[in-house]
Tab-separated table of C-alpha atoms in Angstrom:
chain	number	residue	atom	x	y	z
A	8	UNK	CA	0.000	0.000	0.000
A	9	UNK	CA	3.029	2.432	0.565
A	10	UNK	CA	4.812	1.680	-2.366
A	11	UNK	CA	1.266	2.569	-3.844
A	12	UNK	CA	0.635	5.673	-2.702
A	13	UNK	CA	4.104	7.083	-3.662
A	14	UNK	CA	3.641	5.766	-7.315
A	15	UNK	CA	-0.039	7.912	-6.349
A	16	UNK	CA	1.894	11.176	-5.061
A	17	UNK	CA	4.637	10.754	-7.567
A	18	UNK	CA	1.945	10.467	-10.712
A	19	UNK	CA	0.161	13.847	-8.944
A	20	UNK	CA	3.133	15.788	-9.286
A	21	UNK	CA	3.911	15.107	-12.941
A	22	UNK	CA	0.152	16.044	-13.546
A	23	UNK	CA	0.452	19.213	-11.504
A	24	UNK	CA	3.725	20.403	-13.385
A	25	UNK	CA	1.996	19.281	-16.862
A	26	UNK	CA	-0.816	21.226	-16.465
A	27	UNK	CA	1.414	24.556	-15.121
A	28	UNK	CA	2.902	24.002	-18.388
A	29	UNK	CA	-0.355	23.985	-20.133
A	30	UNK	CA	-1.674	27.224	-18.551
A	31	UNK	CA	1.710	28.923	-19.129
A	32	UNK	CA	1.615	31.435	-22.114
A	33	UNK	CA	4.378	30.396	-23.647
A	34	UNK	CA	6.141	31.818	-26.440
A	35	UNK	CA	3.824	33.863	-29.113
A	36	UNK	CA	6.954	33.859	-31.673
A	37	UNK	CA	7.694	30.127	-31.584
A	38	UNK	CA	7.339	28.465	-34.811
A	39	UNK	CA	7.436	29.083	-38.667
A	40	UNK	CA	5.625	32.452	-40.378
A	41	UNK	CA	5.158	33.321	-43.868
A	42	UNK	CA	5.418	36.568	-45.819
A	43	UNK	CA	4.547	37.113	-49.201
A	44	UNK	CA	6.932	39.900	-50.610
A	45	UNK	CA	5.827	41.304	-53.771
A	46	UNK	CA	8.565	42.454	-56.288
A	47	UNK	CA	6.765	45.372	-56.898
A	48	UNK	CA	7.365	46.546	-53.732
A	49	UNK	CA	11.068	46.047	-54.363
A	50	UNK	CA	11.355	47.241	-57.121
A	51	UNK	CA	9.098	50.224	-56.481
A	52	UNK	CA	11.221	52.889	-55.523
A	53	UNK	CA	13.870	52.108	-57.934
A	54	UNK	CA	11.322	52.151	-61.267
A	55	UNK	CA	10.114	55.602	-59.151
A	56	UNK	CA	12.931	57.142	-59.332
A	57	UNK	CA	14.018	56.138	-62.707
A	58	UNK	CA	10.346	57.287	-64.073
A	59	UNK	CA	10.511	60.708	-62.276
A	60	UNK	CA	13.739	61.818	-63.907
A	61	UNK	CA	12.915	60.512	-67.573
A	62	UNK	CA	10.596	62.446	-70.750
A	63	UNK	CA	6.900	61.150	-71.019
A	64	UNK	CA	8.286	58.480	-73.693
A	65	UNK	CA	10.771	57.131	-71.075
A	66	UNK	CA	8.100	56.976	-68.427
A	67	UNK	CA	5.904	55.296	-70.725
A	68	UNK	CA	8.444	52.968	-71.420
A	69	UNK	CA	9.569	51.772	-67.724
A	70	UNK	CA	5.741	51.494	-66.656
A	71	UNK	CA	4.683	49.259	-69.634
A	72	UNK	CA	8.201	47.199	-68.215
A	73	UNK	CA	6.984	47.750	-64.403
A	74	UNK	CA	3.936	45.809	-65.451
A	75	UNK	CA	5.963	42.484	-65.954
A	76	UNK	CA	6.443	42.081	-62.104
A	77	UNK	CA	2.744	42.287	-61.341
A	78	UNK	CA	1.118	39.496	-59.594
A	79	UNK	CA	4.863	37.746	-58.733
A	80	UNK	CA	6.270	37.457	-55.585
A	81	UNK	CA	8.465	35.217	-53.273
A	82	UNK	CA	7.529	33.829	-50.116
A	83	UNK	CA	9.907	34.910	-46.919
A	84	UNK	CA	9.938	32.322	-43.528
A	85	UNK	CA	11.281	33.298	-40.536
A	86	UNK	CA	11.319	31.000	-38.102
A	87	UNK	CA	11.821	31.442	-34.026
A	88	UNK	CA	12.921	28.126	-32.082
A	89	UNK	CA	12.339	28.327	-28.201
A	90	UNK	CA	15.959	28.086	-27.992
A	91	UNK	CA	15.939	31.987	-28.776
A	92	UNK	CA	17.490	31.481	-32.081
A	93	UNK	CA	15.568	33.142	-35.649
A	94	UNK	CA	16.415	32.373	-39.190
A	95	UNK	CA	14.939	34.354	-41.570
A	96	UNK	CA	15.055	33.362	-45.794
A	97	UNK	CA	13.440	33.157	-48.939
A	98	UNK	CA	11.667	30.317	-50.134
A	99	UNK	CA	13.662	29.024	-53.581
A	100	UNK	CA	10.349	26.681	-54.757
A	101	UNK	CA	8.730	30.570	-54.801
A	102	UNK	CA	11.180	32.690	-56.182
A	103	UNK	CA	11.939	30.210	-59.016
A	104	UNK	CA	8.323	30.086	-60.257
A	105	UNK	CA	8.264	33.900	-59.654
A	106	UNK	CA	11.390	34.291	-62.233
A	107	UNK	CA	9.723	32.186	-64.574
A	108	UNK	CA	6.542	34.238	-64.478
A	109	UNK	CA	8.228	37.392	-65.034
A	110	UNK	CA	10.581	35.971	-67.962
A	111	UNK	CA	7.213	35.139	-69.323
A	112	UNK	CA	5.785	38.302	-68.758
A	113	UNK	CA	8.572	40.061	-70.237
A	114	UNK	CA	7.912	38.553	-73.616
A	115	UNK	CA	4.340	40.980	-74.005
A	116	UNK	CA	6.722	43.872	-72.028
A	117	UNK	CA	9.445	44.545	-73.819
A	118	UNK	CA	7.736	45.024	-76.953
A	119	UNK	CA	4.952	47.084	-75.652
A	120	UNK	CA	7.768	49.053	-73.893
A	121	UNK	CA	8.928	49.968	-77.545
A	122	UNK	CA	5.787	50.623	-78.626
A	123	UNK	CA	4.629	53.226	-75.837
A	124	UNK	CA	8.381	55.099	-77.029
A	125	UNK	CA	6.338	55.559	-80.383
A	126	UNK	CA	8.142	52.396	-82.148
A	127	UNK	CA	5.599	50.590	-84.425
A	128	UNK	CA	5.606	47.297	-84.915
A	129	UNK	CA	7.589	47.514	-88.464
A	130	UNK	CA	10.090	49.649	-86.961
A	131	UNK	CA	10.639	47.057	-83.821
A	132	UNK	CA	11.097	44.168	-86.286
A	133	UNK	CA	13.728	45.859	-88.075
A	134	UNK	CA	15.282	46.835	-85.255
A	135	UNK	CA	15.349	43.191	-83.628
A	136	UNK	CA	17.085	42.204	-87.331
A	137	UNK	CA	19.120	45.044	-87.066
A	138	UNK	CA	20.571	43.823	-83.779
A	139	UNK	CA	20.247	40.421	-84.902
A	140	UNK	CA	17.987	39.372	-81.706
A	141	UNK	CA	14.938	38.055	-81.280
A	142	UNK	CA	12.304	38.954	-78.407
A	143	UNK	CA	13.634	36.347	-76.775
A	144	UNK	CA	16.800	37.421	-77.057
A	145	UNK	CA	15.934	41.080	-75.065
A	146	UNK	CA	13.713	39.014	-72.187
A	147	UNK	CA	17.446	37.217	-71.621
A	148	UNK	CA	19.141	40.255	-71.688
A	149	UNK	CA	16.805	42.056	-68.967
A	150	UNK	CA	16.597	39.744	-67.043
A	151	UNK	CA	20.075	37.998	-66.933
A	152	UNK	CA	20.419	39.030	-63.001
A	153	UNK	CA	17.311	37.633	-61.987
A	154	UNK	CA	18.154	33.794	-60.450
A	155	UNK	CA	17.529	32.352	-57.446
A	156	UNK	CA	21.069	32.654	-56.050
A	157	UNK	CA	20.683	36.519	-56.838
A	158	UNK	CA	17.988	36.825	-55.252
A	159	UNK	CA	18.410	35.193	-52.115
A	160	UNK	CA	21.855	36.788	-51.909
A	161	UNK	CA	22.197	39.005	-48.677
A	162	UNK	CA	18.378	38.887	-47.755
A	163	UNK	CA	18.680	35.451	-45.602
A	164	UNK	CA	19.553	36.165	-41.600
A	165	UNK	CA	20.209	34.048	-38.754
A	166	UNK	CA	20.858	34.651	-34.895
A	167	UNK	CA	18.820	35.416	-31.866
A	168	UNK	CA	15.965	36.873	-30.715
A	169	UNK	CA	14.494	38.388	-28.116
A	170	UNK	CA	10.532	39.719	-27.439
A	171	UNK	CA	9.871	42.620	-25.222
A	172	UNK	CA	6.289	43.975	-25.039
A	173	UNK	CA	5.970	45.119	-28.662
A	174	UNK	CA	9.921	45.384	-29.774
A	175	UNK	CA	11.295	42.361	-31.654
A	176	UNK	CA	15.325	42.390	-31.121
A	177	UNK	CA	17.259	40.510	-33.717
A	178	UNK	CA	21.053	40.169	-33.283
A	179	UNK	CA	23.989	38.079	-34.025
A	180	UNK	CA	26.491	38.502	-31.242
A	181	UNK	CA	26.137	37.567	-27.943
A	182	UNK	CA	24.110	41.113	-26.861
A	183	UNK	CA	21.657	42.806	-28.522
A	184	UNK	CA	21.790	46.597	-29.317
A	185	UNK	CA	18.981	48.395	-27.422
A	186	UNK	CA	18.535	50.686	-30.195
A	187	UNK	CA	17.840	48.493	-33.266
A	188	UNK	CA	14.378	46.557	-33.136
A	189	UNK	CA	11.656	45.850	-34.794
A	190	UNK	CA	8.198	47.386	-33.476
A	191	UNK	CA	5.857	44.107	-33.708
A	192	UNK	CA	2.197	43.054	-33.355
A	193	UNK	CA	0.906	39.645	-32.293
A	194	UNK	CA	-2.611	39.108	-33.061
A	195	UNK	CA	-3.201	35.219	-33.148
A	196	UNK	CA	-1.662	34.016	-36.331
A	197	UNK	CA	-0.258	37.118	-37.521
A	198	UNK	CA	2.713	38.900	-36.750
A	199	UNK	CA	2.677	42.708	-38.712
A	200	UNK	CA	6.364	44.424	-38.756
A	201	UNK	CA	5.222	48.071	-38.574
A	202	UNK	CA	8.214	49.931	-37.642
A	203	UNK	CA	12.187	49.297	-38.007
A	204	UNK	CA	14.358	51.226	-35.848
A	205	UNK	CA	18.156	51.648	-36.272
A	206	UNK	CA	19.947	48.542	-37.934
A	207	UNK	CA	17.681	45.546	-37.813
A	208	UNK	CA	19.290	41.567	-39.229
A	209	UNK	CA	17.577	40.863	-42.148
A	210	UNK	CA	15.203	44.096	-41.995
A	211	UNK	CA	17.696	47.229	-43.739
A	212	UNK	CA	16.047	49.270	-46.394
A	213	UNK	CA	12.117	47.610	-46.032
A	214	UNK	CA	10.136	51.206	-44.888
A	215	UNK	CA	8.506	51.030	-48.270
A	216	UNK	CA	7.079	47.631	-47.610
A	217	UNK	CA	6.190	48.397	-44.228
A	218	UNK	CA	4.032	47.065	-42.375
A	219	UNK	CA	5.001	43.570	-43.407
A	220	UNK	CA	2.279	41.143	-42.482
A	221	UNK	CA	3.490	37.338	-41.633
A	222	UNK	CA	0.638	34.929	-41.104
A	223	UNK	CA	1.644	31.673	-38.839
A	224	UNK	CA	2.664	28.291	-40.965
């Protein structure tokens, strides 16, 4: 009967510390989130700039090209482990399809970019033969940079994390700077990026694309 009632008391206590774990709140950030980043918002202020200091042809020209990133993004996860350590990187399965949907896109682009300079279709052909090119041929040539391994290059970030009220600290060393964070929202499955502050891993030059939304995996 002894030996029964400590296998009793000893069962009570596991239950007891199971169910404090239940009730505790845990951590909100632990797990995988998703992001889709459009590449018109990353190529936005670029195209802007480029459009605002060209003649009415030239603007003509870089919107009808603007129009071959519409609908095509990539897919960012970041994912926070209880162990206090984030990664944060693109998706390749995404961005591939994404680069084969603007290549494709670019093939109804490029020559309506031509056109909109006042180029009629006669005068584009000759000027393809001209160059010896096709349409093909241009799509290559615009889009030569665009591969996975350039764009993944310098976006990815790993390190560690930390969660204070509503400022999301992402570092590498050993100590976080008090001064860069991320000002964060946690509403259920979604996690919304609304403000970066100083230098933030993985989160330099985004205030365009702000807030970024990332729903729970």
């Amino acid at each position: 009967m002894t030996k029964f009632k400590r296998i009793t008391a000893v069962l009570l206590v596991v239950i007891f510390a199971v169910s404090l774990c239940a009730c505790s709140p845990g951590n909100p950030l632990a797990g995988k989130w998703n992001y889709n980043l459009k590449f018109n918002d990353i190529i936005e202020s670029y195209v802007k700039n480029s459009i605002n200091s060209a003649d009415e042809s030239q603007k003509a020209m870089y919107e009808e090209l603007y129009k071959a990133f519409d609908d095509c993004d990539v897919m960012l996860t970041m994912e926070f482990n209880n162990d206090k350590s984030f990664k944060l990187a693109i998706d390749e399965d995404s961005a591939q399809a994404s680069i084969v949907k603007i290549k494709e896109n670019m093939k109804t682009a490029i020559p309506n970019a031509f056109k909109a300079m006042g180029m009629s279709d006669e005068v584009f052909e000759k000027y393809l033969k001209s160059q010896n090119k096709t349409v093909e041929d241009l799509v290559n040539q615009f889009t030569e940079e665009f591969s996975v391994d350039q764009l993944t290059k310098g976006v990815g970030a790993s390190g560690y994390y930390e969660l204070e009220d509503n400022k999301l600290f992402l570092f590498t060393g050993d100590k976080r700077v008090d001064a860069n964070y991320c000002e964060v929202e946690i509403k259920g499955n979604e996690l919304s990026i609304t403000k970066v502050n100083g230098t933030v891993e993985g989160f330099k030059s985004v205030e365009n694309i702000l807030p970024m939304k990332f729903t729970k995996a």
